[in-house]
Amino acid sequence: MGIVTVSIVRFGGSNCDRDAERALDHLGIDAEIVWHEDGLPAETSGIVLPGGFSYGDYLRAGAMAARSPILNEVREAAIEGTPVLGVCNGAQIGCESGLTEGAFTTNESARFQCEHVSLRVERADTPWTAAYDEGEVIQVPIAHGEGRYEIDDDRLETLEAEDRVLFRYCDEDGETSPEANPNGSKHDVAGVLGDRETVAVLMPHPERATLPDIGPTDGQGILRGFETA
Amino acid sequence: MSLADSDRELVVEELGREPTPAEAALFENLWSEHCAYRSSRPLLSAFESEGEQVVIGPGDDAAVVALPEDGTDENHSSTYITLGIESHNHPSYVDPFDGAATGVGGIVRDTLSMGAYPIALADSLYFGDFDAEHSRYLLEGVVEGISHYGNCIGVPTVAGSVDFHDGYEGNPLVNVACVGLTDDERLVTAEAQEPGNKLVLVGNGTGRDGLGGASFASEDLAEDAETEDRPAVQVGDPYAEKLLIEANEQLIEEQLVESARDLGAAGLGGASSELVAKGGLGAHIELERVHQREPNMNALEILLAESQERMCYEVAPDNVERVREIAQRFDLGCSVIGEVTDGNYTCTFDNGSGDSETVVDVDAHFLGEGAPMNDLPAEEPSQPDTDLPRTDLEAAFEAVVSSPNTASKRWVYRQYDHEVGVRTSVGPGDDAAIVAVREAECGLAISSGAAPNWTETAPYVGAQAVALENATNVAAKGATPLAAVDCLNGGNPEKPDVYGGFTGIVDGLADMCETLSTPVVGGNVSLYNDSAAGPIPPTPTLALVGTKAGYDAPALSVDADGDSELLLVGDHGLEREDARLGGSEYLRQFDGSDRFPALPDDPASVVDTLAAVADDESTRAVHDVSHGGLAVALAEMVTDEAGLEVSIPVDGGVDPAHVLFHEQPGRALIQTTDPDDVREAFDGVAPVVSLGAPTDDGTLEIDIGETTLETDADAIRTLRSTIESELE
């Protein structure tokens, strides 16, 4: 593991970029915010696609950002093995850009939902989940209006067969149920892996569950993926 | 609406000629009640706005207050917060989604123009009866508008209030407060500095939206307002606002801004003239240079349109290019529209013909400050008679706990992103929010609200109670009040009874804030909140902030610690066996009237002592007792894991309903492992009564007089889910 420099890609409308920077900084992981037009710095050894409302989400959440030139660089870096983590709007961008499969669309409630939810860690052998045990339940907040995971049945079957579902919404005991699923996501999916396990997207916000001075820190392990990847 | 005859005479006298159409429109808007506070300014001198911590008081875009070192020290740090509050009442009636959204946008830009970064929002909302379909439509639209705009710009909505009262049926209130963060080096004001500096307009293109908004806000709402007045409501673009926030941040960091003002009421004409008037200067503006979104706009439209997401900056000539580059980087329009002068405020317009015509040429100070004040007759409000209903205690408990006013507001705040910014240590749904200001190692507690039932019953004492209630809220989290801003909402001031009530809330709020040594550093006044249904209850929203060391606070809910006791502090009604029910949710539910309860003798000591006790390590939980009285506070403290077994001492002659449901502010429930210590702390300050102890089974048992009320966390949750279950 060499020195890690995580580039946090800021689009117009990103609003969790500073939060990600603060959280990574707290963990001792070097991070800097990169304006999308400036491209990825050469020393980039990790990438965060942060939350927010890139381009105001005016076309479809994440759709415009996914088609911006810097995403070509992100895709190339991902293929070369650079860890990429998409959070919330970053997860929408990840799916829109083909880094990960499926789509995050309008919540079942048709409303924005900001609340704390429980997640079940589906596998612990990825950089993003190495800090947890398989089946462990962690508390991480969500804040989204379009977080319902949608994918066609065949591809979901493949995704599950390939063990690429990283997190599922669950209750405090780790049981999945319609009540514990905050947005109606298919098969309770909260986060998935891309083609490689170094690429992951999730709707919940690990950077909001990292700083001990304001609350619980269950999200730290996810961000530590940049160290272990 | 046009310029009143008497005003026109003043203007003609000052100018020595008839005003041009653009001038007349400027005077009409800037001399409106909304901008010039003609009926309220004579009252506002009641507020104490000074204090050692106050860096900039009322009169700028937002107030600026220094935070104490480490949250508690006497010394003030060079880290400042800004405080601002704004009403967007009439627009939110006509178009709830856009009206509320643009209210958020406006108060955030007021924060930007002080060189601050917005870190928290608080919304206090008032609607007609929850049972009315129209109220629900407005509630849903307003909440969605705030959610859409606030979430998108990445500013957490951490606190606020929602009240329902039939007096708001035809005229809801949307009061939005914003807290920003700045410091002594970043601070910018709205006071123009130097003739020769350029005036630069950054942000959205100017269109014909929101024309005459200021004068629209100063009229009663007609029955057909929803269709008639829609053109006077602006439409917000939170994406542009977010870009503006970040562009502003870079302009401030690079020290490119000499002074700034956001474009709000009366658009460019308002912002630019106020900016230079404050500096005792003038300006020359070439209106055709303004970047526009619509073709063929005339001078008056460019001058007065209230298109959103625009800022006016005073920039030194050498820095103009850099400002332009930054605006361009953020995809924002930018035009150099003129410069600061030491003469009149003048605007010229060339409609493309090559001939430039002078459309405005007035003294900026006269335009901003020349409006004559109204001296209006006020009628003293009368004391309500005492007419008390007889009720079944159990039914009363259910009715009050499930009332939309006291019920859970989760349905509302779940739609607000209250955690973006990673500063929120205590979020909405608690007595007060706590935001971590790591820059000064200071926990900032925020409480915002008013109480229509209280101020309707007793404008003066009710407004005192509103101030005390907000202060008690922050004290329950261990914070001491630092400063407050107010949003004073009233009906048509030309009606003496309405104006009398309004005078009462102004004086009551001012007096209690002074008693609590809490300077009121800024505010907003919104009058003419009348509709066909009549005037609103006088509504003094107070957004109060307090500070503490660290970001932790005691929980609102009890835990099951068997070695602890539950104490009720500050209940004078119980102590004196004279619990007045005036202003209570109970009387609202069961149609009665009574005088408002007497307030504590020394409220400042109650607040200070509570703040100290809350942070004591033997304190397990603290909850402010207010809306819905003791009954609601007890119900809210119970969880699935921990219940309460409570015995309330009342004499035979006292109606238990009075004790359970009166709403005297300045009270709190404290769960502590060291009750003697709490008694000692409050000795000579407020009465302390032991009510009982927690249990580990989630039940609530209240013994009072001859009656025992029994319920549990699950049943309480169902009762408190009124709003959620009706709207999901």
Coordinates of N, CA and C in Angstrom, one line a residue, chain B residues 1-2 28 32-34 90 171 212-222 229 492 527-531:
Chain B
M1 N -51.7 48.4 -7.7 CA -51.1 49.3 -6.7 C -50.2 50.3 -7.4
S2 N -50.2 51.5 -6.9 CA -49.3 52.5 -7.4 C -48.9 53.4 -6.2
E28 N -42.4 53.1 -5.2 CA -43.6 52.4 -4.7 C -43.1 51.1 -4.0
S32 N -42.6 50.5 0.2 CA -43.7 49.6 0.6 C -43.5 49.2 2.0
E33 N -44.5 48.7 2.6 CA -44.4 48.1 4.0 C -43.3 47.1 4.1
H34 N -43.3 46.2 3.1 CA -42.4 45.1 3.0 C -40.9 45.6 3.1
H90 N -46.9 35.5 1.4 CA -47.8 35.6 0.3 C -47.4 34.7 -0.8
N171 N -53.9 32.4 4.7 CA -52.7 33.1 4.7 C -51.6 32.4 5.5
G212 N -42.8 43.4 -9.0 CA -43.6 44.1 -8.0 C -43.8 43.2 -6.8
G213 N -42.9 42.3 -6.5 CA -43.1 41.4 -5.4 C -43.2 42.1 -4.0
A214 N -42.4 43.1 -3.9 CA -42.4 43.8 -2.6 C -43.7 44.5 -2.3
S215 N -44.3 45.1 -3.3 CA -45.6 45.7 -3.1 C -46.7 44.7 -3.0
F216 N -46.5 43.6 -3.7 CA -47.5 42.4 -3.5 C -47.5 41.9 -2.1
A217 N -46.3 41.9 -1.5 CA -46.2 41.4 -0.1 C -46.8 42.3 0.9
S218 N -47.1 43.5 0.4 CA -47.6 44.5 1.4 C -49.1 44.7 1.2
E219 N -49.8 43.8 0.6 CA -51.3 43.9 0.4 C -51.9 42.7 1.1
D220 N -53.2 42.9 1.4 CA -54.0 41.7 1.8 C -54.1 40.7 0.7
L221 N -54.3 39.5 1.0 CA -54.5 38.5 -0.1 C -56.0 38.5 -0.5
A222 N -56.2 38.7 -1.7 CA -57.6 38.6 -2.2 C -58.0 37.1 -2.4
D229 N -52.3 36.6 -8.8 CA -51.0 37.1 -8.4 C -49.9 36.1 -8.8
N492 N -53.4 43.2 9.0 CA -53.4 44.5 8.5 C -53.3 45.5 9.6
L527 N -46.4 42.2 7.4 CA -47.7 42.7 7.8 C -48.7 42.4 6.7
Y528 N -49.9 42.7 6.8 CA -51.0 42.5 5.8 C -51.2 41.0 5.6
N529 N -51.0 40.2 6.6 CA -51.3 38.8 6.5 C -52.8 38.6 6.9
D530 N -53.6 39.1 6.0 CA -55.0 39.0 6.1 C -55.6 38.4 4.9
S531 N -56.6 37.7 5.0 CA -57.3 37.1 3.8 C -58.8 37.3 4.1

